[in-house]
Every structure is written in structure tokens, then in C-alpha cells.
Amino acid sequence: MSAFPDSGLSAPPQTTRRNGASPARAKPRAWGILAELRGPGVVPRPLDARALAALAANPGCKRRAVLDGAGVDKSALAAKLGSPAPFGQSQFAIVRGNSFEAKVKADGGRELLRLIGVEEPGEVSVPDLAAAGPEGRVARTALALREATGAGAWALLDHPLLALEVAGAPVYLEPDAVVVHPDGGWTVVEIKSFPMIDGSADAAKVGAAARQAAVYVLALERVAARTEGARVAQSVLLVCPKDFSNVPAASVVDVRKQRSVTRRQLARLTRIDEIARALPQGVSFDVVERTAEELMAAVECVPHQYAPECLAACELAFHCRSRSREAGAVETLGRSVRGELGGLTTVGAVLAAARGEEGDPEDPAVAALRRARALREEALASAPARTPREAVECPC
């Protein structure tokens, strides 16, 4: 039985009490442990689809998993650790995005419905999704989706709230809109403020939007599985400004690949409560009460898996990068380099293998390093000597 009707979340485990056992010895619930890690009285920072997509892109990082699961403010944590990251959208981009979304949804969503192909907005119902608390909003969204599908008519859900269970913890997601078609199809609508010039937008930004929308599709599928006649589209409607104007334009983006990758990566995530229970007693990430030294020790208790891609997706990336560099980890050079080096895990070991001081000559990685070093020395030996002035003026 689900915790919230049609929400897709599993019921929380019941805390039972044996005969003679005191309530204090009862097994604490997962979210109680996460609240202790976050700190008493600290409001949890909710996960959104953008953060969830970034978490799925690096499922081996237990540090991000436990911090995001506990709702820790990683920006404040990074600042207190002395490694603040210029991460996130600018205030101008946020204002522009909100303004463009308001324009798209103005007059009952007339512009948005026109992009979908509905010429008569009066034929589209816009249900009220207001409810108390996230659980209530999730249940109200599921009810509205079920009613609209059963009616066999167009419906536009403005900022519905969906639920997804990630590593044993509930995550609430809020897409810009979901459109219900008369045939029972559900389409996620993603509204972005970056321009669509000559019918195409920046590939990197479209890719990020597709990964974010794929998370919404996964959450929506959990509701569709409990709704008769429902079918979630594997493509989303991306709405952006046309050229350099503020006129909305739409493009259909296939997210089947992103959905499959995200689903597989989220399934690989270790349960957050298991990571939390493995931490030493008394560990806390309370950025208000704990000192920088205590937070540093707490963060280092959780294993991380840094990669250069983290710099664009995680607030703690600069801290993790500095620690990886101090340890000489080859992960700082990128995942592809790490994969090519095999058992050579540090930069020092790589250099020693290239010089012939360490490593098995039969190892392909070691052989390739020594061959590359020999070619480099050969190229340097055949190059003409440069004067000190030429070396200074050389642009390389």
C-alpha cells in the first residue's frame, strides 16, 4: 500500500516495539537519521529535477547522495569550508525565465495551447491543484490526472507536483506543466528562457533540459501505472523564445535515451539511510552550529567520486577537486583518463610508470605511457634549440 494514494511513494517502514523494549531503543526511521545529519531546526533544502539529474549522472558519489538526501544546503557548506562555488543561475536569468513562463501561460495558457495545437482554449480544463503540504499536492495532482484521463478531454496542469522515491528517500518534483490529451496521453512541458534561433537551440542547454525533463517523465510514469488508459509520452515539449524576440516557439525533444540512463543510474544509488547509518556516531553537517573544522571532518567521512563534470553541477565541486588534487587522484583529469589508466590511481604512480620506475611492463596502460614518453623525448631531441628570447616570445 502506498503512503499517499496514487503518489508512487512506498509506505514508510513501521517502527515496531518488542515486549519489554523502551521506545528510545526502537529503530529510528531513515528521515530521522537524515534530520540529525542536517541539524536540529534546520529547514531541509528540497531536491529538484535539476539536482536529481546531476545526482543520476554521478551515482557513485555517496557524499552528494547523503547531503542531498538530508537536505543540506551545499552552498552554505562549501562557503564555510572555504571553497565557495559560483554555482547556480544569475538573478537576471531567473527573472527572465519567470517572465517568459508567465507570458507563455497568460490568458489561461493560450500561447502554450496554440503551440500544442489547440485552437480553442475554452475546450481545455485547467484544474486547481492547490492542497495542503507536498503530500496533499501530490495526491491532488494524481486525482486531477486521473479525472482528466477518464473524461477524455484536453487538460492543462500548471505546476503539478509529482513524487519519486530515490535511494529510499522521497523527492518532490514540480514540472512547468503537464498536458493531458483526449486519447489519454500525458506530455511534459518544459519552459526555458534560452533562445531557439532558426528552429534550433544550444545543444548543451537542450541536453540539460532533456535530462531534467526525463526525471519528470519517470515520476509521471509512476502515476500513469495506477491510472487506467494513461500513457506518458517519451518526448517532451520544449518551449523557448523564438530567435531574439519574446515570442514562444516549441520543439519536440525525444527523451527516451535520457530517461533510460537516468532510470538505470538512479537504480544504482545506494540507499541513503544505509550510507547514513555507516557514518561515525555524532557526525553532523549543521552549517549553523558546527565549526569549519568539524564540518571538514564530517564531509571527509563520506566517500566522494569527483570528476571535472561536477564543476557544472555541484556546489561542493571545488572542495572535492582540491582534496582530489592533494591526494594526486587521476580522477581530476577526467573519467575517460581514469578508465584508460586501469590500476594506476594516482598521478605519481602514472609518472613513475612512464619513467620505468614502477609498474608491470606487460600492463597495456604502463606500456602506452612508456611509449608516449619515448616519443616525447624523441620529438624534443629533434627540435631545434631556441634562444631565451624565442622561448619568451613563443605563444605556446
Tab-separated table of C-alpha atoms in Angstrom:
chain	number	residue	atom	x	y	z
A	1	MET	CA	0.000	0.000	0.000
A	2	SER	CA	1.387	3.396	-0.939
A	3	ALA	CA	1.931	6.128	1.586
A	4	PHE	CA	-0.104	8.612	-0.432
A	5	PRO	CA	-2.780	7.455	-2.864
A	6	ASP	CA	-1.523	7.361	-6.461
A	7	SER	CA	1.658	9.203	-5.494
A	8	GLY	CA	4.052	6.386	-6.295
A	9	LEU	CA	5.777	6.552	-2.911
A	10	SER	CA	6.138	3.441	-0.787
A	11	ALA	CA	4.750	3.460	2.685
A	12	PRO	CA	7.344	4.302	5.364
A	13	PRO	CA	8.628	1.373	7.394
A	14	GLN	CA	6.749	0.824	10.626
A	15	THR	CA	8.742	1.141	13.837
A	16	THR	CA	7.754	-1.824	15.985
A	17	ARG	CA	8.450	-2.397	19.643
A	18	ARG	CA	9.239	-5.720	21.223
A	19	ASN	CA	7.946	-6.708	24.634
A	20	GLY	CA	9.996	-5.012	27.304
A	21	ALA	CA	11.774	-2.657	24.891
A	22	SER	CA	11.664	1.052	25.504
A	23	PRO	CA	10.562	3.449	22.785
A	24	ALA	CA	14.034	5.044	22.776
A	25	ARG	CA	15.565	1.765	21.607
A	26	ALA	CA	13.221	1.449	18.653
A	27	LYS	CA	14.962	1.569	15.281
A	28	PRO	CA	14.988	5.204	14.077
A	29	ARG	CA	13.446	5.980	10.732
A	30	ALA	CA	15.563	6.983	7.771
A	31	TRP	CA	14.321	10.541	7.677
A	32	GLY	CA	15.028	10.878	11.407
A	33	ILE	CA	18.665	9.984	10.787
A	34	LEU	CA	18.854	12.432	7.898
A	35	ALA	CA	17.349	15.175	10.064
A	36	GLU	CA	20.051	14.551	12.661
A	37	LEU	CA	22.721	14.871	9.982
A	38	ARG	CA	21.196	18.123	8.746
A	39	GLY	CA	20.948	19.587	12.233
A	40	PRO	CA	18.030	20.297	14.577
A	41	GLY	CA	15.867	23.180	13.468
A	42	VAL	CA	17.481	23.434	10.020
A	43	VAL	CA	14.948	23.577	7.206
A	44	PRO	CA	15.755	20.885	4.614
A	45	ARG	CA	16.682	22.037	1.152
A	46	PRO	CA	14.407	20.130	-1.255
A	47	LEU	CA	15.726	18.221	-4.236
A	48	ASP	CA	14.571	19.380	-7.650
A	49	ALA	CA	14.758	17.718	-11.050
A	50	ARG	CA	17.947	19.612	-11.947
A	51	ALA	CA	19.760	18.308	-8.853
A	52	LEU	CA	18.319	14.838	-9.321
A	53	ALA	CA	19.573	14.689	-12.906
A	54	ALA	CA	23.040	15.729	-11.705
A	55	LEU	CA	22.909	13.087	-8.967
A	56	ALA	CA	21.965	10.417	-11.504
A	57	ALA	CA	24.891	11.470	-13.687
A	58	ASN	CA	27.305	10.569	-10.861
A	59	PRO	CA	25.635	7.745	-8.905
A	60	GLY	CA	28.888	6.613	-7.305
A	61	CYS	CA	29.239	9.810	-5.240
A	62	LYS	CA	27.925	8.878	-1.788
A	63	ARG	CA	28.809	12.345	-0.489
A	64	ARG	CA	26.341	14.103	-2.761
A	65	ALA	CA	23.719	11.396	-2.223
A	66	VAL	CA	23.687	11.741	1.561
A	67	LEU	CA	23.925	15.550	1.550
A	68	ASP	CA	21.101	15.924	-0.958
A	69	GLY	CA	19.045	13.262	0.803
A	70	ALA	CA	19.436	15.065	4.130
A	71	GLY	CA	18.538	18.389	2.545
A	72	VAL	CA	21.835	20.057	3.455
A	73	ASP	CA	22.476	23.463	1.905
A	74	LYS	CA	25.639	22.606	-0.034
A	75	SER	CA	26.268	26.238	-0.998
A	76	ALA	CA	26.445	27.290	2.653
A	77	LEU	CA	28.505	24.211	3.464
A	78	ALA	CA	31.003	24.933	0.687
A	79	ALA	CA	31.329	28.558	1.813
A	80	LYS	CA	32.031	27.529	5.404
A	81	LEU	CA	34.617	25.018	4.205
A	82	GLY	CA	36.421	27.835	2.375
A	83	SER	CA	35.616	26.625	-1.143
A	84	PRO	CA	32.602	28.643	-2.309
A	85	ALA	CA	31.470	27.870	-5.837
A	86	PRO	CA	29.966	30.383	-8.295
A	87	PHE	CA	27.171	27.901	-8.913
A	88	GLY	CA	23.586	28.455	-9.998
A	89	GLN	CA	21.595	30.795	-12.194
A	90	SER	CA	22.066	34.542	-12.102
A	91	GLN	CA	19.268	36.684	-10.738
A	92	PHE	CA	18.775	38.159	-14.205
A	93	ALA	CA	18.308	34.691	-15.741
A	94	ILE	CA	15.789	33.743	-13.044
A	95	VAL	CA	13.760	36.915	-13.578
A	96	ARG	CA	13.851	36.474	-17.344
A	97	GLY	CA	12.771	32.855	-17.035
A	98	ASN	CA	9.861	33.678	-14.743
A	99	SER	CA	8.750	36.497	-17.026
A	100	PHE	CA	8.832	34.281	-20.113
A	101	GLU	CA	6.940	31.479	-18.367
A	102	ALA	CA	4.272	33.939	-17.244
A	103	LYS	CA	3.885	35.104	-20.848
A	104	VAL	CA	3.545	31.540	-22.125
A	105	LYS	CA	0.867	30.722	-19.544
A	106	ALA	CA	-1.029	34.032	-19.739
A	107	ASP	CA	-4.755	34.082	-20.646
A	108	GLY	CA	-5.316	30.535	-19.484
A	109	GLY	CA	-2.264	29.245	-21.331
A	110	ARG	CA	-3.456	30.432	-24.757
A	111	GLU	CA	0.076	30.615	-26.233
A	112	LEU	CA	1.028	27.230	-24.817
A	113	LEU	CA	-2.150	25.607	-26.086
A	114	ARG	CA	-1.576	27.132	-29.514
A	115	LEU	CA	1.855	25.504	-29.630
A	116	ILE	CA	0.271	22.176	-28.714
A	117	GLY	CA	-2.296	22.556	-31.492
A	118	VAL	CA	-5.416	23.537	-29.545
A	119	GLU	CA	-7.118	26.497	-31.199
A	120	GLU	CA	-9.990	26.851	-28.717
A	121	PRO	CA	-8.679	27.362	-25.160
A	122	GLY	CA	-12.223	27.014	-23.828
A	123	GLU	CA	-12.082	23.318	-24.647
A	124	VAL	CA	-9.201	22.776	-22.217
A	125	SER	CA	-9.766	22.350	-18.486
A	126	VAL	CA	-7.253	23.809	-16.032
A	127	PRO	CA	-7.826	22.033	-12.697
A	128	ASP	CA	-6.993	23.635	-9.389
A	129	LEU	CA	-4.052	21.780	-7.849
A	130	ALA	CA	-3.902	23.638	-4.537
A	131	ALA	CA	-3.641	21.455	-1.444
A	132	ALA	CA	-2.044	21.436	1.990
A	133	GLY	CA	1.540	20.243	2.101
A	134	PRO	CA	3.540	18.357	-0.521
A	135	GLU	CA	1.730	15.075	0.167
A	136	GLY	CA	-1.608	16.759	-0.404
A	137	ARG	CA	-0.430	18.385	-3.619
A	138	VAL	CA	0.921	15.060	-4.918
A	139	ALA	CA	-2.399	13.355	-4.219
A	140	ARG	CA	-4.352	16.265	-5.757
A	141	THR	CA	-2.196	16.108	-8.900
A	142	ALA	CA	-2.770	12.361	-9.228
A	143	LEU	CA	-6.520	12.885	-8.834
A	144	ALA	CA	-6.581	15.633	-11.480
A	145	LEU	CA	-4.632	13.438	-13.913
A	146	ARG	CA	-7.000	10.534	-13.339
A	147	GLU	CA	-10.101	12.686	-13.774
A	148	ALA	CA	-8.792	14.341	-16.941
A	149	THR	CA	-7.837	10.976	-18.448
A	150	GLY	CA	-11.216	9.490	-17.605
A	151	ALA	CA	-13.035	12.465	-19.153
A	152	GLY	CA	-11.216	12.003	-22.467
A	153	ALA	CA	-10.666	15.728	-22.957
A	154	TRP	CA	-7.807	18.234	-23.061
A	155	ALA	CA	-6.434	19.364	-19.706
A	156	LEU	CA	-3.551	21.614	-18.686
A	157	LEU	CA	-1.938	21.078	-15.280
A	158	ASP	CA	0.032	24.154	-14.250
A	159	HIS	CA	2.935	23.295	-11.940
A	160	PRO	CA	1.737	19.862	-10.794
A	161	LEU	CA	3.657	18.150	-8.007
A	162	LEU	CA	4.970	14.631	-8.570
A	163	ALA	CA	6.710	12.225	-6.211
A	164	LEU	CA	9.640	9.930	-6.878
A	165	GLU	CA	11.470	7.643	-4.483
A	166	VAL	CA	15.238	7.935	-4.821
A	167	ALA	CA	17.586	5.755	-2.791
A	168	GLY	CA	14.859	5.187	-0.223
A	169	ALA	CA	14.021	8.875	0.258
A	170	PRO	CA	11.024	10.755	-1.208
A	171	VAL	CA	11.694	13.525	-3.724
A	172	TYR	CA	9.031	16.006	-4.841
A	173	LEU	CA	9.254	17.346	-8.383
A	174	GLU	CA	7.401	20.226	-9.999
A	175	PRO	CA	7.414	20.398	-13.820
A	176	ASP	CA	6.349	23.604	-15.540
A	177	ALA	CA	3.241	21.940	-16.959
A	178	VAL	CA	1.709	18.629	-17.984
A	179	VAL	CA	-0.799	18.360	-20.837
A	180	VAL	CA	-3.408	15.581	-20.878
A	181	HIS	CA	-4.585	14.622	-24.376
A	182	PRO	CA	-8.069	13.288	-25.207
A	183	ASP	CA	-6.568	9.880	-26.073
A	184	GLY	CA	-5.065	9.544	-22.571
A	185	GLY	CA	-1.559	10.705	-23.448
A	186	TRP	CA	0.402	12.802	-20.950
A	187	THR	CA	3.073	15.226	-22.189
A	188	VAL	CA	5.594	17.078	-20.040
A	189	VAL	CA	6.106	20.738	-20.959
A	190	GLU	CA	9.464	22.340	-20.152
A	191	ILE	CA	9.714	26.132	-20.486
A	192	LYS	CA	13.189	27.654	-20.823
A	193	SER	CA	14.336	31.226	-21.458
A	194	PHE	CA	17.296	30.444	-23.743
A	195	PRO	CA	16.555	31.342	-27.394
A	196	MET	CA	15.642	28.991	-30.212
A	197	ILE	CA	17.333	30.524	-33.263
A	198	ASP	CA	16.249	29.335	-36.704
A	199	GLY	CA	14.401	26.432	-35.137
A	200	SER	CA	17.286	25.130	-33.019
A	201	ALA	CA	18.801	25.979	-29.643
A	202	ASP	CA	22.157	25.466	-27.956
A	203	ALA	CA	22.804	21.717	-27.871
A	204	ALA	CA	24.272	21.733	-24.355
A	205	LYS	CA	21.294	23.612	-22.927
A	206	VAL	CA	18.816	21.395	-24.752
A	207	GLY	CA	20.635	18.335	-23.399
A	208	ALA	CA	20.422	19.655	-19.834
A	209	ALA	CA	16.722	20.399	-20.298
A	210	ALA	CA	16.160	16.891	-21.688
A	211	ARG	CA	17.861	15.272	-18.683
A	212	GLN	CA	15.752	17.369	-16.339
A	213	ALA	CA	12.544	16.540	-18.221
A	214	ALA	CA	13.424	12.827	-18.191
A	215	VAL	CA	13.175	12.911	-14.392
A	216	TYR	CA	9.650	14.325	-14.698
A	217	VAL	CA	8.744	11.573	-17.155
A	218	LEU	CA	9.917	8.909	-14.705
A	219	ALA	CA	7.853	10.428	-11.894
A	220	LEU	CA	4.820	10.768	-14.147
A	221	GLU	CA	5.055	7.123	-15.185
A	222	ARG	CA	4.549	6.060	-11.562
A	223	VAL	CA	1.210	7.848	-11.546
A	224	ALA	CA	0.267	6.540	-15.002
A	225	ALA	CA	0.825	2.960	-13.811
A	226	ARG	CA	-2.094	3.491	-11.408
A	227	THR	CA	-4.344	5.282	-13.908
A	228	GLU	CA	-6.398	3.308	-16.401
A	229	GLY	CA	-5.908	4.382	-20.010
A	230	ALA	CA	-2.966	6.696	-19.252
A	231	ARG	CA	0.172	6.809	-21.383
A	232	VAL	CA	3.198	9.031	-20.770
A	233	ALA	CA	4.834	10.402	-23.924
A	234	GLN	CA	8.539	9.617	-24.306
A	235	SER	CA	9.077	13.056	-25.834
A	236	VAL	CA	8.599	16.425	-24.144
A	237	LEU	CA	7.561	19.807	-25.454
A	238	LEU	CA	10.381	22.338	-25.063
A	239	VAL	CA	9.157	25.948	-25.215
A	240	CYS	CA	11.737	28.722	-25.772
A	241	PRO	CA	11.776	32.314	-27.101
A	242	LYS	CA	11.878	32.432	-30.874
A	243	ASP	CA	15.078	33.973	-32.274
A	244	PHE	CA	15.780	37.211	-30.384
A	245	SER	CA	12.172	38.029	-29.541
A	246	ASN	CA	9.940	37.074	-26.628
A	247	VAL	CA	7.543	35.105	-28.843
A	248	PRO	CA	7.219	31.477	-27.678
A	249	ALA	CA	8.335	28.698	-30.011
A	250	ALA	CA	8.136	24.962	-29.371
A	251	SER	CA	10.158	21.907	-30.267
A	252	VAL	CA	9.505	18.235	-29.516
A	253	VAL	CA	12.501	16.618	-27.795
A	254	ASP	CA	12.854	12.847	-27.585
A	255	VAL	CA	13.986	11.903	-24.055
A	256	ARG	CA	13.965	8.109	-24.345
A	257	LYS	CA	17.743	7.889	-24.040
A	258	GLN	CA	17.922	10.321	-21.115
A	259	ARG	CA	15.055	8.515	-19.386
A	260	SER	CA	16.739	5.112	-19.713
A	261	VAL	CA	20.084	6.407	-18.477
A	262	THR	CA	18.540	8.291	-15.550
A	263	ARG	CA	16.409	5.330	-14.528
A	264	ARG	CA	19.405	2.987	-14.587
A	265	GLN	CA	21.616	5.390	-12.660
A	266	LEU	CA	19.004	6.120	-10.001
A	267	ALA	CA	18.510	2.384	-9.517
A	268	ARG	CA	22.250	2.050	-8.805
A	269	LEU	CA	22.212	4.569	-5.996
A	270	THR	CA	22.839	3.095	-2.579
A	271	ARG	CA	20.004	3.709	-0.173
A	272	ILE	CA	20.673	6.977	1.598
A	273	ASP	CA	19.768	5.600	5.006
A	274	GLU	CA	22.362	2.825	4.562
A	275	ILE	CA	25.058	5.417	3.867
A	276	ALA	CA	23.910	7.489	6.847
A	277	ARG	CA	23.933	4.520	9.239
A	278	ALA	CA	27.529	3.705	8.230
A	279	LEU	CA	28.783	7.129	9.315
A	280	PRO	CA	30.513	7.569	12.699
A	281	GLN	CA	28.383	8.481	15.687
A	282	GLY	CA	27.850	12.204	16.132
A	283	VAL	CA	28.582	13.262	12.539
A	284	SER	CA	26.611	16.379	11.604
A	285	PHE	CA	26.501	18.786	8.672
A	286	ASP	CA	24.815	21.556	10.648
A	287	VAL	CA	26.262	24.666	8.978
A	288	VAL	CA	24.809	26.871	11.726
A	289	GLU	CA	26.143	25.182	14.859
A	290	ARG	CA	29.253	23.350	13.664
A	291	THR	CA	32.667	24.911	13.139
A	292	ALA	CA	34.560	24.736	9.863
A	293	GLU	CA	36.906	22.099	11.311
A	294	GLU	CA	34.001	19.930	12.461
A	295	LEU	CA	32.278	20.246	9.078
A	296	MET	CA	35.528	19.383	7.289
A	297	ALA	CA	35.852	16.195	9.338
A	298	ALA	CA	32.193	15.317	8.749
A	299	VAL	CA	32.441	15.795	4.987
A	300	GLU	CA	35.596	13.684	4.773
A	301	CYS	CA	33.744	10.810	6.469
A	302	VAL	CA	31.626	10.341	3.346
A	303	PRO	CA	33.381	8.971	0.235
A	304	HIS	CA	33.137	11.095	-2.899
A	305	GLN	CA	33.726	10.463	-6.578
A	306	TYR	CA	34.928	13.699	-8.132
A	307	ALA	CA	35.000	14.302	-11.880
A	308	PRO	CA	35.508	17.561	-13.811
A	309	GLU	CA	31.834	17.439	-14.818
A	310	CYS	CA	30.944	18.096	-11.177
A	311	LEU	CA	32.094	21.719	-11.556
A	312	ALA	CA	28.934	22.478	-13.536
A	313	ALA	CA	26.527	20.543	-11.339
A	314	CYS	CA	27.574	20.501	-7.662
A	315	GLU	CA	28.206	23.237	-5.132
A	316	LEU	CA	30.893	21.175	-3.373
A	317	ALA	CA	32.850	20.514	-6.572
A	318	PHE	CA	35.659	22.979	-5.796
A	319	HIS	CA	36.192	21.447	-2.362
A	320	CYS	CA	36.227	17.901	-3.736
A	321	ARG	CA	38.577	18.942	-6.533
A	322	SER	CA	41.088	20.434	-4.119
A	323	ARG	CA	41.036	17.287	-1.987
A	324	SER	CA	41.464	15.084	-5.061
A	325	ARG	CA	44.403	17.185	-6.203
A	326	GLU	CA	46.028	16.935	-2.773
A	327	ALA	CA	45.702	13.155	-2.977
A	328	GLY	CA	47.048	13.145	-6.548
A	329	ALA	CA	43.977	11.259	-7.791
A	330	VAL	CA	43.786	10.747	-11.548
A	331	GLU	CA	40.022	11.424	-11.404
A	332	THR	CA	40.879	15.123	-11.572
A	333	LEU	CA	41.909	14.534	-15.212
A	334	GLY	CA	38.510	13.143	-16.200
A	335	ARG	CA	36.608	9.866	-16.240
A	336	SER	CA	37.959	8.849	-19.642
A	337	VAL	CA	41.565	9.247	-18.455
A	338	ARG	CA	40.776	7.323	-15.284
A	339	GLY	CA	39.355	4.479	-17.341
A	340	GLU	CA	42.410	4.304	-19.602
A	341	LEU	CA	44.899	4.146	-16.717
A	342	GLY	CA	43.499	0.991	-15.142
A	343	GLY	CA	45.167	0.232	-11.817
A	344	LEU	CA	47.201	3.465	-11.782
A	345	THR	CA	45.138	5.593	-9.417
A	346	THR	CA	47.471	8.500	-8.639
A	347	VAL	CA	49.375	10.972	-10.781
A	348	GLY	CA	52.602	9.996	-9.019
A	349	ALA	CA	52.087	6.350	-9.955
A	350	VAL	CA	51.405	7.342	-13.565
A	351	LEU	CA	54.620	9.392	-13.814
A	352	ALA	CA	56.650	6.651	-12.151
A	353	ALA	CA	55.256	4.094	-14.595
A	354	ALA	CA	56.084	6.354	-17.547
A	355	ARG	CA	59.694	6.705	-16.316
A	356	GLY	CA	60.011	2.944	-15.938
A	357	GLU	CA	60.406	3.108	-12.170
A	358	GLU	CA	57.201	1.235	-11.325
A	359	GLY	CA	54.502	-0.818	-12.990
A	360	ASP	CA	54.295	-4.073	-14.885
A	361	PRO	CA	55.735	-3.727	-18.430
A	362	GLU	CA	53.056	-6.180	-19.629
A	363	ASP	CA	50.291	-3.833	-18.460
A	364	PRO	CA	48.842	-2.083	-21.567
A	365	ALA	CA	48.469	1.201	-19.676
A	366	VAL	CA	52.096	1.108	-18.495
A	367	ALA	CA	53.347	0.184	-21.975
A	368	ALA	CA	51.384	3.031	-23.544
A	369	LEU	CA	52.764	5.544	-21.027
A	370	ARG	CA	56.356	4.492	-21.657
A	371	ARG	CA	55.846	4.609	-25.409
A	372	ALA	CA	54.352	8.126	-25.110
A	373	ARG	CA	57.314	9.265	-23.005
A	374	ALA	CA	59.777	7.852	-25.537
A	375	LEU	CA	58.015	9.649	-28.381
A	376	ARG	CA	58.041	12.903	-26.426
A	377	GLU	CA	61.767	12.658	-25.719
A	378	GLU	CA	62.430	11.845	-29.362
A	379	ALA	CA	60.430	14.873	-30.528
A	380	LEU	CA	62.205	17.188	-28.064
A	381	ALA	CA	65.620	15.880	-29.092
A	382	SER	CA	64.974	16.538	-32.783
A	383	ALA	CA	63.555	20.029	-32.243
A	384	PRO	CA	65.957	22.943	-32.890
A	385	ALA	CA	67.218	24.733	-29.820
A	386	ARG	CA	65.602	28.119	-29.123
A	387	THR	CA	67.203	31.198	-27.716
A	388	PRO	CA	65.896	32.506	-24.392
A	389	ARG	CA	64.221	35.385	-26.261
A	390	GLU	CA	62.415	32.993	-28.625
A	391	ALA	CA	61.235	30.915	-25.690
A	392	VAL	CA	59.740	34.028	-24.058
A	393	GLU	CA	58.085	35.298	-27.255
A	394	CYS	CA	56.720	31.893	-28.276
A	395	PRO	CA	52.915	31.939	-27.835
A	396	CYS	CA	52.924	28.285	-26.780
